[in-house]
Coordinates of C-alpha atoms in Angstrom, one line a residue:
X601 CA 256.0 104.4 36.8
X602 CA 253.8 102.7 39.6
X603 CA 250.3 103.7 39.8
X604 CA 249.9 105.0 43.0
X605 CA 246.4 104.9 43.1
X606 CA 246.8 101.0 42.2
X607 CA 247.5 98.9 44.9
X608 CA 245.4 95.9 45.6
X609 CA 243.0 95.9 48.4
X610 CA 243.1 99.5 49.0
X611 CA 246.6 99.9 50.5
X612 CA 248.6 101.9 49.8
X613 CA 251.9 100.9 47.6
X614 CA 254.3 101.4 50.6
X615 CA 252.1 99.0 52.6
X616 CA 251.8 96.5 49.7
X617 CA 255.2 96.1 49.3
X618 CA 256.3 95.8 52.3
X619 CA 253.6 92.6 52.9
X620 CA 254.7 91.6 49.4
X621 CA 258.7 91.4 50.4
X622 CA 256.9 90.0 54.2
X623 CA 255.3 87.0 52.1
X624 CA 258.6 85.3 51.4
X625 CA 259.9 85.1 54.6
X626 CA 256.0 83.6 55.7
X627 CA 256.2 80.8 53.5
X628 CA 259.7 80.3 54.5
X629 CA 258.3 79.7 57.5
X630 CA 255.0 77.6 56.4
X631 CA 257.2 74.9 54.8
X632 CA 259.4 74.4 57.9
X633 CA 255.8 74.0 59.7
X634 CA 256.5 76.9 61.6
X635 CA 252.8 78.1 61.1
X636 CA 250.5 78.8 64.3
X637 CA 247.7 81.5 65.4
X638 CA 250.2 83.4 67.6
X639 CA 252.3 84.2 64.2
X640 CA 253.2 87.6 63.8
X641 CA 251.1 89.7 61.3
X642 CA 254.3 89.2 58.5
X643 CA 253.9 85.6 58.7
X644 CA 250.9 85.1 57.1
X645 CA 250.2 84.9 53.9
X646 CA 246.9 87.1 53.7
X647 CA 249.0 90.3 54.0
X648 CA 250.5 89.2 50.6
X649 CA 247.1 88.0 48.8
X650 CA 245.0 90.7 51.0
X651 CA 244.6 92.8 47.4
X652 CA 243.6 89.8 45.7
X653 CA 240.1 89.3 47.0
X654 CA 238.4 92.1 46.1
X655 CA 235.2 91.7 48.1
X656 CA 237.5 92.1 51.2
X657 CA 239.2 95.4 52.8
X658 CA 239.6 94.1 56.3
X659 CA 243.4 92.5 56.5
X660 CA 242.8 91.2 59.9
X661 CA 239.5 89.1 58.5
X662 CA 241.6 87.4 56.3
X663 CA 244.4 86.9 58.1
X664 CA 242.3 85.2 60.7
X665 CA 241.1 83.0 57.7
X666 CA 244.4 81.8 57.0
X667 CA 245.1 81.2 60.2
X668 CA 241.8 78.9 61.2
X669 CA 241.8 77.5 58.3
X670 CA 245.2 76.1 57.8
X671 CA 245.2 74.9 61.8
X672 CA 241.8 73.1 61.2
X673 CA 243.9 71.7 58.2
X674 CA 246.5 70.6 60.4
X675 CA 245.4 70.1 63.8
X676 CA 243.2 66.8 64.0
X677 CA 241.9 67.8 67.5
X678 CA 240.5 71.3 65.6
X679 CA 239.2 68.7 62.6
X680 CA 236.2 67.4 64.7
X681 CA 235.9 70.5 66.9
X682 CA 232.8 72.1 65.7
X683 CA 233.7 75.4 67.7
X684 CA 236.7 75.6 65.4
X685 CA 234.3 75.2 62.5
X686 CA 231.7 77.9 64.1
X687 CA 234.7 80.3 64.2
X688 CA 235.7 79.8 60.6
X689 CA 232.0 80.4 60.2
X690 CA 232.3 83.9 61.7
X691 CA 234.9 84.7 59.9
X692 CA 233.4 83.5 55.8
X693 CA 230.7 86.0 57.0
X694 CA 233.3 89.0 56.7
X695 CA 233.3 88.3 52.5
X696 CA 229.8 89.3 53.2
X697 CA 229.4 92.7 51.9
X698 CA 226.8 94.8 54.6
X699 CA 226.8 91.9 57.6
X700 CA 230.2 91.1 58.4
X701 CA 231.0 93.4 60.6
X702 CA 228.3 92.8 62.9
X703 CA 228.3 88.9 62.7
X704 CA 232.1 88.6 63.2
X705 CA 231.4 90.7 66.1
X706 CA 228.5 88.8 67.5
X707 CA 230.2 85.1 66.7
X708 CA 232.6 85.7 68.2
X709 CA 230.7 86.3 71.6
X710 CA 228.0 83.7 71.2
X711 CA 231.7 80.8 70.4
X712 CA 232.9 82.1 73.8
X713 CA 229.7 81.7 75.4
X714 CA 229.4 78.3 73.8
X715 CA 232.6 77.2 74.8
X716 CA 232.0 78.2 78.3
X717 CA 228.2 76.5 78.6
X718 CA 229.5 73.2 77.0
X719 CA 231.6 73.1 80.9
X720 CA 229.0 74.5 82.8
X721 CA 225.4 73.5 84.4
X722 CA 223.3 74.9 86.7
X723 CA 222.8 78.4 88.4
X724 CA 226.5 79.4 86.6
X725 CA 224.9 78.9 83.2
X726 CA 222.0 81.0 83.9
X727 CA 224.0 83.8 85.4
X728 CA 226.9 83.5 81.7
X729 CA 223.9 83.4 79.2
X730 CA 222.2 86.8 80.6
X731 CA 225.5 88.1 80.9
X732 CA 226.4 87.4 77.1
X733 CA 222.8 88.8 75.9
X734 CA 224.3 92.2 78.1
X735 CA 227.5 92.3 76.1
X736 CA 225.8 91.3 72.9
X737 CA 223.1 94.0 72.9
X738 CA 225.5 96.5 74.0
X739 CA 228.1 96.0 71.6
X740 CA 225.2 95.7 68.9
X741 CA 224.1 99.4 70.1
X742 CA 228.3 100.6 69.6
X743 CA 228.1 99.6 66.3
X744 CA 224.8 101.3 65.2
X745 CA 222.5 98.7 64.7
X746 CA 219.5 100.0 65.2
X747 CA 217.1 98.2 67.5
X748 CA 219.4 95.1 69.3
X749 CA 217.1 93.2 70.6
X750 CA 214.7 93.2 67.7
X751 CA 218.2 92.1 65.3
X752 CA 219.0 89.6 67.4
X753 CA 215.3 88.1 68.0
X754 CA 215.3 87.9 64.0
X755 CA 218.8 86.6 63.2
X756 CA 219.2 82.9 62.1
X757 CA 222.8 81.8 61.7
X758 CA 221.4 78.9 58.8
X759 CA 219.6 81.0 56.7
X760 CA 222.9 82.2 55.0
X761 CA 223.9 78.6 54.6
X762 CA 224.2 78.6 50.6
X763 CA 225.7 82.1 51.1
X764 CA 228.4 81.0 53.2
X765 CA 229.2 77.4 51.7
X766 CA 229.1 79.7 48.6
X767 CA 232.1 82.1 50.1
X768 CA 233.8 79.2 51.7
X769 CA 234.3 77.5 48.0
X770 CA 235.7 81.3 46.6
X771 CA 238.1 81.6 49.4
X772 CA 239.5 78.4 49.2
X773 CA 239.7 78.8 45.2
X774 CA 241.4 81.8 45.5
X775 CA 244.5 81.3 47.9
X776 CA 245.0 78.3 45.7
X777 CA 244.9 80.6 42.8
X778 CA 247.6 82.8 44.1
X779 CA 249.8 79.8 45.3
X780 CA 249.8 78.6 41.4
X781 CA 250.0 82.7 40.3
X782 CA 253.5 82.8 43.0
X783 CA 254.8 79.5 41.8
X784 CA 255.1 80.8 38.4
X785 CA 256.5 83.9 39.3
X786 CA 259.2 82.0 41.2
X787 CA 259.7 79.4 38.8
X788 CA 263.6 80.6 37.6
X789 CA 264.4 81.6 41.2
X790 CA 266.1 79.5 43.9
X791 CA 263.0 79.2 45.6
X792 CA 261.4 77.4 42.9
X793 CA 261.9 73.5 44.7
X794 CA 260.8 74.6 48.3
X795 CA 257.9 76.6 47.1
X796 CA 256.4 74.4 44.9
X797 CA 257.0 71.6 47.7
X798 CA 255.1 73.5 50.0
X799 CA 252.6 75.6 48.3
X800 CA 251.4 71.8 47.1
X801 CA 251.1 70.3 50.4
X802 CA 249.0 73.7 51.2
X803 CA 246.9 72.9 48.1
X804 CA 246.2 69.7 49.3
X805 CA 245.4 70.7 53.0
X806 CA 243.0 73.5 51.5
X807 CA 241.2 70.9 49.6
X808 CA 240.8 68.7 51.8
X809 CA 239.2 71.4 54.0
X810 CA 237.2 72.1 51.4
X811 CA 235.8 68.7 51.1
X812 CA 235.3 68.5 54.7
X813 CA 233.5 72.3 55.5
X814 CA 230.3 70.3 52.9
X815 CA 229.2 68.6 56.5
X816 CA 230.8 70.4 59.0
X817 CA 230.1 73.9 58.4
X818 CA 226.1 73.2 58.7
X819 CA 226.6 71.5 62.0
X820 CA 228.7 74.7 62.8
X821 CA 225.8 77.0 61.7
X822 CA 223.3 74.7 63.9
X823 CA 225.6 74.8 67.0
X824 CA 225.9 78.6 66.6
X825 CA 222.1 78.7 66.3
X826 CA 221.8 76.7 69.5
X827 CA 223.5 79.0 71.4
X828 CA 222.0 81.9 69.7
X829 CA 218.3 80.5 71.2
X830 CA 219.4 81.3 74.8
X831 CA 220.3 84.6 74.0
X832 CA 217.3 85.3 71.8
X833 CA 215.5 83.4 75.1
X834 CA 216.6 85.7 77.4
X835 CA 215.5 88.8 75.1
X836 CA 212.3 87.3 74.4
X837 CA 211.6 87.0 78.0
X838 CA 212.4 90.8 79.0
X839 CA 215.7 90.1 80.2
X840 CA 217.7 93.0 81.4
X841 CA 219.5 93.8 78.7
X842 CA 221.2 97.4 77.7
X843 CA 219.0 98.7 74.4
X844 CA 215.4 100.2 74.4
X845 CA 213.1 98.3 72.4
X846 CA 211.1 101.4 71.5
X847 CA 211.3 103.7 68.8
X848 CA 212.2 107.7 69.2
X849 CA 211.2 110.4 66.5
X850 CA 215.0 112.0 65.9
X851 CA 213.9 115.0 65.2
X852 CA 217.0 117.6 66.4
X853 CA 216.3 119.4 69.2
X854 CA 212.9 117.6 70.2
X855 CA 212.3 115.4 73.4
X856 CA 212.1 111.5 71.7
X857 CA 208.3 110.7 71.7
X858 CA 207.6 107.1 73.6
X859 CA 204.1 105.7 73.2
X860 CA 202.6 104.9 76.3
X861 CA 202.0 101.4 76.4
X862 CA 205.4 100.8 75.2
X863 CA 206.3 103.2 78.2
X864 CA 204.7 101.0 80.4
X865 CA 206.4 97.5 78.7
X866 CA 210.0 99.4 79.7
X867 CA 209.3 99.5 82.8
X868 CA 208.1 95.7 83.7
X869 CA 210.5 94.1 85.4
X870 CA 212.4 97.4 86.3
X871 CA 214.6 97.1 89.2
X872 CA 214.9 93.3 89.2
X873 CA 217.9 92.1 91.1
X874 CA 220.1 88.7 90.1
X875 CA 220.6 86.6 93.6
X876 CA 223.2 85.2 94.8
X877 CA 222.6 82.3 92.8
X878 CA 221.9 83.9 89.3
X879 CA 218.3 83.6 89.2
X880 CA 215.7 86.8 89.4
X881 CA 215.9 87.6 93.3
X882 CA 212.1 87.2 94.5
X883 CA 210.1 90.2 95.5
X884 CA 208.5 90.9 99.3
X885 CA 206.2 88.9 99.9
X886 CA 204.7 92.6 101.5
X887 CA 202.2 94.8 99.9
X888 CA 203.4 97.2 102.0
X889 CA 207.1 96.7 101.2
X890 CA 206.4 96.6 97.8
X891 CA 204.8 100.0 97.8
X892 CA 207.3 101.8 99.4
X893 CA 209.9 100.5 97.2
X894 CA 208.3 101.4 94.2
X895 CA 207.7 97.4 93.0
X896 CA 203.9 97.5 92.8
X897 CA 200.6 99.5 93.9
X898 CA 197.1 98.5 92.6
X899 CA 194.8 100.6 90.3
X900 CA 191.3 100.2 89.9
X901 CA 190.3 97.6 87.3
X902 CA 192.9 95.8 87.6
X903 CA 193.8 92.3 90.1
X904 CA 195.3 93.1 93.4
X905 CA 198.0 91.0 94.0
X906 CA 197.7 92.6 97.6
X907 CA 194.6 89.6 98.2
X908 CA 198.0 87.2 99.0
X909 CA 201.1 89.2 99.0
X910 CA 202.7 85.7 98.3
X911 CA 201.6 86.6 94.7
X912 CA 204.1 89.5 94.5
X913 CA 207.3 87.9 95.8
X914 CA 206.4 85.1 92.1
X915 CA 208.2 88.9 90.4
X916 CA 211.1 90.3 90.6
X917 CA 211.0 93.9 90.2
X918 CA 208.4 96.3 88.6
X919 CA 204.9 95.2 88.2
X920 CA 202.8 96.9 85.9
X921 CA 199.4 97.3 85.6
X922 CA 198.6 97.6 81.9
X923 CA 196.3 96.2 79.2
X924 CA 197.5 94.1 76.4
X925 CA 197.4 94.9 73.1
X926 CA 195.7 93.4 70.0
X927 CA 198.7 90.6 68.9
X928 CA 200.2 89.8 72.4
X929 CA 199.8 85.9 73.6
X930 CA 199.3 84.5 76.7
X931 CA 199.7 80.9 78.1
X932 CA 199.2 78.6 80.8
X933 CA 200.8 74.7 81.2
X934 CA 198.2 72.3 82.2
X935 CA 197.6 69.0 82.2
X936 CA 196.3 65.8 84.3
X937 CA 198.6 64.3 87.7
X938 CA 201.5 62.0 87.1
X939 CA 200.3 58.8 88.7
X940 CA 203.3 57.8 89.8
X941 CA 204.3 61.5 91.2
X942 CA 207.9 62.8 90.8
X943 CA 210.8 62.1 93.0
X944 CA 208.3 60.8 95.5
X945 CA 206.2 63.7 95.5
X946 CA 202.2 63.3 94.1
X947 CA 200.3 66.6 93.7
X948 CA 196.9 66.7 95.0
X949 CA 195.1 67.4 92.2
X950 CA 194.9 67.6 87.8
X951 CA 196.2 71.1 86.7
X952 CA 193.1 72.5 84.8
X953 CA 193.4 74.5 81.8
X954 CA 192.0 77.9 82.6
X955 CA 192.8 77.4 86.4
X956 CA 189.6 76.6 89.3
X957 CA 186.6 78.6 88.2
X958 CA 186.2 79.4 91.9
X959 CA 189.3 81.9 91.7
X960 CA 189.0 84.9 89.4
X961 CA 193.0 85.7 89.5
X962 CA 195.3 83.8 87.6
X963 CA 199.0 83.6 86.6
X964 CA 199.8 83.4 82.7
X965 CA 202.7 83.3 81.1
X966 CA 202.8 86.5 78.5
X967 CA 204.9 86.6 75.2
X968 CA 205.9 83.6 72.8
X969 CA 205.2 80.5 74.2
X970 CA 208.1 78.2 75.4
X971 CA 209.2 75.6 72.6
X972 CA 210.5 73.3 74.7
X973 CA 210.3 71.8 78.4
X974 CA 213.4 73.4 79.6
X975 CA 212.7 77.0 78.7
X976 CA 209.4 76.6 80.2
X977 CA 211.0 75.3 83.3
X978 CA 213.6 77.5 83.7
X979 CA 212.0 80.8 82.5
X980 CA 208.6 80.5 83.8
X981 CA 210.3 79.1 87.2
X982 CA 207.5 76.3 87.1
X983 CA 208.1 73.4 89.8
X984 CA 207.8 70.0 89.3
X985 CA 205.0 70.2 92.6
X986 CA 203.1 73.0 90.8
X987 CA 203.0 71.4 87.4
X988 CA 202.9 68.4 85.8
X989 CA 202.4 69.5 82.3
X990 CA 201.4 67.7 79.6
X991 CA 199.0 70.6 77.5
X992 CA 198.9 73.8 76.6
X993 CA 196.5 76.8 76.4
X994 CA 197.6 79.9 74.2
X995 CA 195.6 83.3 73.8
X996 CA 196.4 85.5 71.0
X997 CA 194.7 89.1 71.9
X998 CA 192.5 90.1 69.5
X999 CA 190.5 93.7 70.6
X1000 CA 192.3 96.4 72.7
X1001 CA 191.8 97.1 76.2
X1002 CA 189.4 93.6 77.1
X1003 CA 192.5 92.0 78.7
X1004 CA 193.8 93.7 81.8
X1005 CA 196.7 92.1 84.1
X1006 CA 199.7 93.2 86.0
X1007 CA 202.9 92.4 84.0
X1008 CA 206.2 91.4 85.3
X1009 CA 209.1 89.3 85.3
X1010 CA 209.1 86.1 87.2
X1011 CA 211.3 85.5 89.8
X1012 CA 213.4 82.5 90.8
X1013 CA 212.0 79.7 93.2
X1014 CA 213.5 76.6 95.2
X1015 CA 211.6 73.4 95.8
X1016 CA 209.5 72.6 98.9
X1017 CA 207.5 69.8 98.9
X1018 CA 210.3 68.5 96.5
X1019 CA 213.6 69.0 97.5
X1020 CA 216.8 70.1 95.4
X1021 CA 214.5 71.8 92.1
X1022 CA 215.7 75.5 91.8
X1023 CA 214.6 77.5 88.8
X1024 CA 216.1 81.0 88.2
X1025 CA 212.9 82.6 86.4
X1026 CA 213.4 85.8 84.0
X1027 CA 210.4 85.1 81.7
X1028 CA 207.7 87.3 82.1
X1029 CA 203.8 86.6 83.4
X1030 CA 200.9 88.4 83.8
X1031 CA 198.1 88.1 86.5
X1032 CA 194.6 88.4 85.0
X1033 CA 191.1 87.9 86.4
X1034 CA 189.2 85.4 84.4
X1035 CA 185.5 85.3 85.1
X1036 CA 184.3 81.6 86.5
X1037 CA 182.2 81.3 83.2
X1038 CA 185.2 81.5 80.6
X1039 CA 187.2 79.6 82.9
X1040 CA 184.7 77.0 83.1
X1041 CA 184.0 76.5 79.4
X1042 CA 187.9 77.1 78.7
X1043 CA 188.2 74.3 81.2
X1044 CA 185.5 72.0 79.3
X1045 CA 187.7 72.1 76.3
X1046 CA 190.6 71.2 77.9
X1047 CA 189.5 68.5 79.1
X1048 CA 188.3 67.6 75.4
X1049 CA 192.0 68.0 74.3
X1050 CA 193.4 65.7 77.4
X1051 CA 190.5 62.8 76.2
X1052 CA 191.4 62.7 72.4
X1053 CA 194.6 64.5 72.0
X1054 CA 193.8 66.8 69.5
X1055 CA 194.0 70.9 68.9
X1056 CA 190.8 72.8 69.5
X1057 CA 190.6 76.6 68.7
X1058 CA 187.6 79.2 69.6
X1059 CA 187.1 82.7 70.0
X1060 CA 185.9 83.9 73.5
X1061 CA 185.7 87.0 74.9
X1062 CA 187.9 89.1 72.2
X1063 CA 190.6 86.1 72.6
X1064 CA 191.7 83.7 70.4
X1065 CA 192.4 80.5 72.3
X1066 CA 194.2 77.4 70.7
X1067 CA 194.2 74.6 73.3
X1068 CA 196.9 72.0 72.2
X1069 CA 199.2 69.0 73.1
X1070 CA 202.8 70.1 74.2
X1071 CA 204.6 67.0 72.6
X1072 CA 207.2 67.6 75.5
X1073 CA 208.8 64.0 76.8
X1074 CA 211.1 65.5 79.6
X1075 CA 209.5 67.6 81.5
X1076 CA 209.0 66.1 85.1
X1077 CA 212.4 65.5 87.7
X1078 CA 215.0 66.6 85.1
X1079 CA 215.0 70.2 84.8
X1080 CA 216.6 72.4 87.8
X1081 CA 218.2 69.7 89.8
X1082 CA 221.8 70.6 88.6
X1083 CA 222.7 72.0 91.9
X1084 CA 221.0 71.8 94.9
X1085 CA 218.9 74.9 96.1
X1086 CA 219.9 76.3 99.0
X1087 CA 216.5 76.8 100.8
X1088 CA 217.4 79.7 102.8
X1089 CA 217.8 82.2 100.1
X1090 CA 215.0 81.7 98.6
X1091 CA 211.3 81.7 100.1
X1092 CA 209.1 79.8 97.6
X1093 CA 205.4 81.0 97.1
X1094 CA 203.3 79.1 99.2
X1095 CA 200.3 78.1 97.2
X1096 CA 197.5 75.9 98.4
X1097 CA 196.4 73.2 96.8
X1098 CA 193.7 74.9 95.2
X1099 CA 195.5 77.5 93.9
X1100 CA 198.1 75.5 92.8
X1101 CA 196.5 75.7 88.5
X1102 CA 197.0 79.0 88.9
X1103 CA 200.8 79.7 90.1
X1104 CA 201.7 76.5 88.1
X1105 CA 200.6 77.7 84.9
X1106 CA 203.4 80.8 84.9
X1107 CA 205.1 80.9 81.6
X1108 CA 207.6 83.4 80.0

């Protein structure tokens, strides 16, 4: 009598047998090399080996295995494809127990998203990445996960490298195990000569694939990493995506409790609006505008960007007055004029660390500093004209309520004194009043660090500042130039000269 609690996988004995009697005709199939993705669900062979692999209860995850893996196996356009690689990659991670779910889910938006950039530059990119961090955080929130944005900002594709080289091996082991356990089974049967013929050129495909996933699947994990960065750049940064990043009590019954400086974080950036062009449409350039709808008004104690309303259309949407906390970092790009200028253009003066001690209000960039030239670029919407980089100054906030700026998003801007540069913004910055004597010594270091090239750190003013090298080699006349900026969307802030270390310094 069958045990009907007994069937492999967790099916249930009507189901098993009908995959078991489905496997035949499947490897009927296989040997004529009838095998693709669009096979039906009775073709392929992980609905008869589905109950041998334990660790897995998902039939579609392992059918999808199958499937990628044999037409890597077979296809030799697939072979060198890492995309095909990444997605085998997704799928190894549903044999691991608590994340697969979740990463299947999230691979396989961040391969079409990869798939997609490797074919697209410019404004078009822009507008696809924030779009993917949209559908990535929101179908992180359907299935449960906690804070989104703070998963994704922690989730590195290579750290389960030995976990999933590990799977990979086990997989690949085990269909070859129940090839050799159906082989005997048929061995006084009529199908004994095709079977073996073709469950040995499976073998050998399997192996080879086997061999091969030892180099490819780390450049699969690196690729999916790659991508991953733009997303995690666009949370970073503040960009609009669907989760709150605060925390609720969930007591029943009870309004959810929201401190109020992470109130006030929610709301930077609120109401920002992507152009035309897929960057952060800019603010008016009106204090009075800007009041009326909502974007900005000034408190007491705080800079008033109403000085030069220019300085309010540099954010698209809410702007926040707050104070930063103890832990938060702000930067500012700096660094002496390119002799030679770029595309034709020479600025009129060195970009000075802590901006001209002569004006108290200055634009930093808030949040993790940019790792590389592009993100700054891009995300801080820095100009070639503004900026010619070269050095960076980082403040790490070290008492409570001795910093005080108004926080926002930045907002996209086109080229003026050099034509053809747009940047679409979507980091965030911060405009703080630093007194002429911190300036001036902040400055003096600077300086220091330009002359020998090495890191200073000091402690001013409840502020730990690390004045350092960037290391970056493309930064001038590459970034932004993919499409040509049509002037007449965008109004760019007009600085002057002198305010130019100020503006340029904008970071995410």
């Amino acid at each position: 009598m069958i045990d009907k609690k007994g069937a492999p996988g967790g099916l249930s004995w009507a189901r098993f047998e009908a995959i078991a009697a489905d496997s035949a005709q499947w490897l009927w199939g296989t040997a004529q090399g009838a095998f693709n993705e669009k096979a039906s669900t009775s073709q392929i062979i992980v609905d008869a080996v589905i109950g041998m692999i334990p660790l897995v209860g998902d039939g579609t995850a392992v059918r999808d295995l199958i499937a990628v893996s044999i037409g890597l196996a077979d296809d030799p356009k697939k072979r060198d494809d890492v995309w095909q690689w990444a997605l085998l990659v997704i799928l190894l991670f549903a044999l691991i127990p608590v994340l697969g779910g979740v990463i299947k889910g999230v691979g396989r938006l961040l391969i079409r998203l990869g798939v997609t950039l490797a074919h697209t530059k410019g404004l078009a990119r822009s507008r696809l990445v924030i779009e993917a961090a949209q559908d990535i955080v929101a179908l992180l929130n359907r299935l449960g996960e906690g804070n989104a944005e703070r998963f994704l900002k922690r989730l590195n594709f290579e750290h389960y490298q030995s976990q999933i080289m590990g799977k990979f091996h086990d997989f690949i082991y085990t269909i070859n195990g129940v090839l050799v356990s159906i082989n005997r089974k048929t061995a006084n049967t009529r199908l004994l000569s095709w079977f073996a013929e073709a469950s040995a050129a499976l073998t050998k495909k399997l192996n080879w694939l086997l061999e091969k996933g030892q180099s490819m699947i780390p450049q699969a994990l690196k690729t999916l990493n790659d991508t991953l960065k733009e997303i995690q750049a666009v949370v970073y940064s503040g960009g609009q995506t669907t989760s709150k990043t605060v925390a609720h009590t969930a007591a029943s019954g009870e309004k959810a409790a929201v401190h109020y400086a992470d109130e006030l974080k929610l709301l930077e950036g609120e109401g920002a609006l992507i152009s035309a062009r897929g960057g952060w449409q800019q603010n008016p350039a009106s204090l009075d505008k800007a009041e009326k709808k909502g974007l900005y008004k000034h408190d007491p104690g705080y800079p008033d960007l109403g000085l030069r309303a220019s300085d309010i259309s540099t954010y698209s949407g809410k702007i926040v007055n707050r104070a930063l906390e103890p832990g938060e970092t702000i930067y500012r790009v700096f660094g002496p004029v390119r002799a030679e200028g770029v595309h034709g253009y020479k600025q009129g003066g060195a970009a000075l660390a802590a901006g001209n001690p002569k004006y108290t209000n200055k634009f930093w960039g808030i949040g993790p500093p940019p790792k590389t030239a592009e993100e700054w670029r891009h995300l801080s919407a820095v100009l070639d004209e503004w900026n010619h980089d070269g050095f960076m100054l980082v403040g790490t906030i070290k008492e409570p309520n001795r910093v005080k700026g108004c926080v926002g998003k930045i907002s996209e801007q086109a080229g003026d004194k050099i034509k053809g540069q747009y940047l679409t913004g979507g980091g965030k910055q911060v405009m703080l009043e630093i007194p002429g004597e911190l300036a001036g010594k902040l400055n003096s270091i600077g300086d220091k660090v330009i002359a020998e090239g090495k890191p200073q750190t000091l402690l001013l003013d409840g502020v730990e500042w690390v004045i350092r090298p960037t290391g970056w080699k493309d930064v001038n006349g590459i970034h932004g130039y993919g499409q040509l900026a049509k002037q007449a969307g965008v109004q760019t802030a007009r600085l002057g000269t002198r305010e130019q270390a100020s503006k340029e310094h904008r970071n995410e």
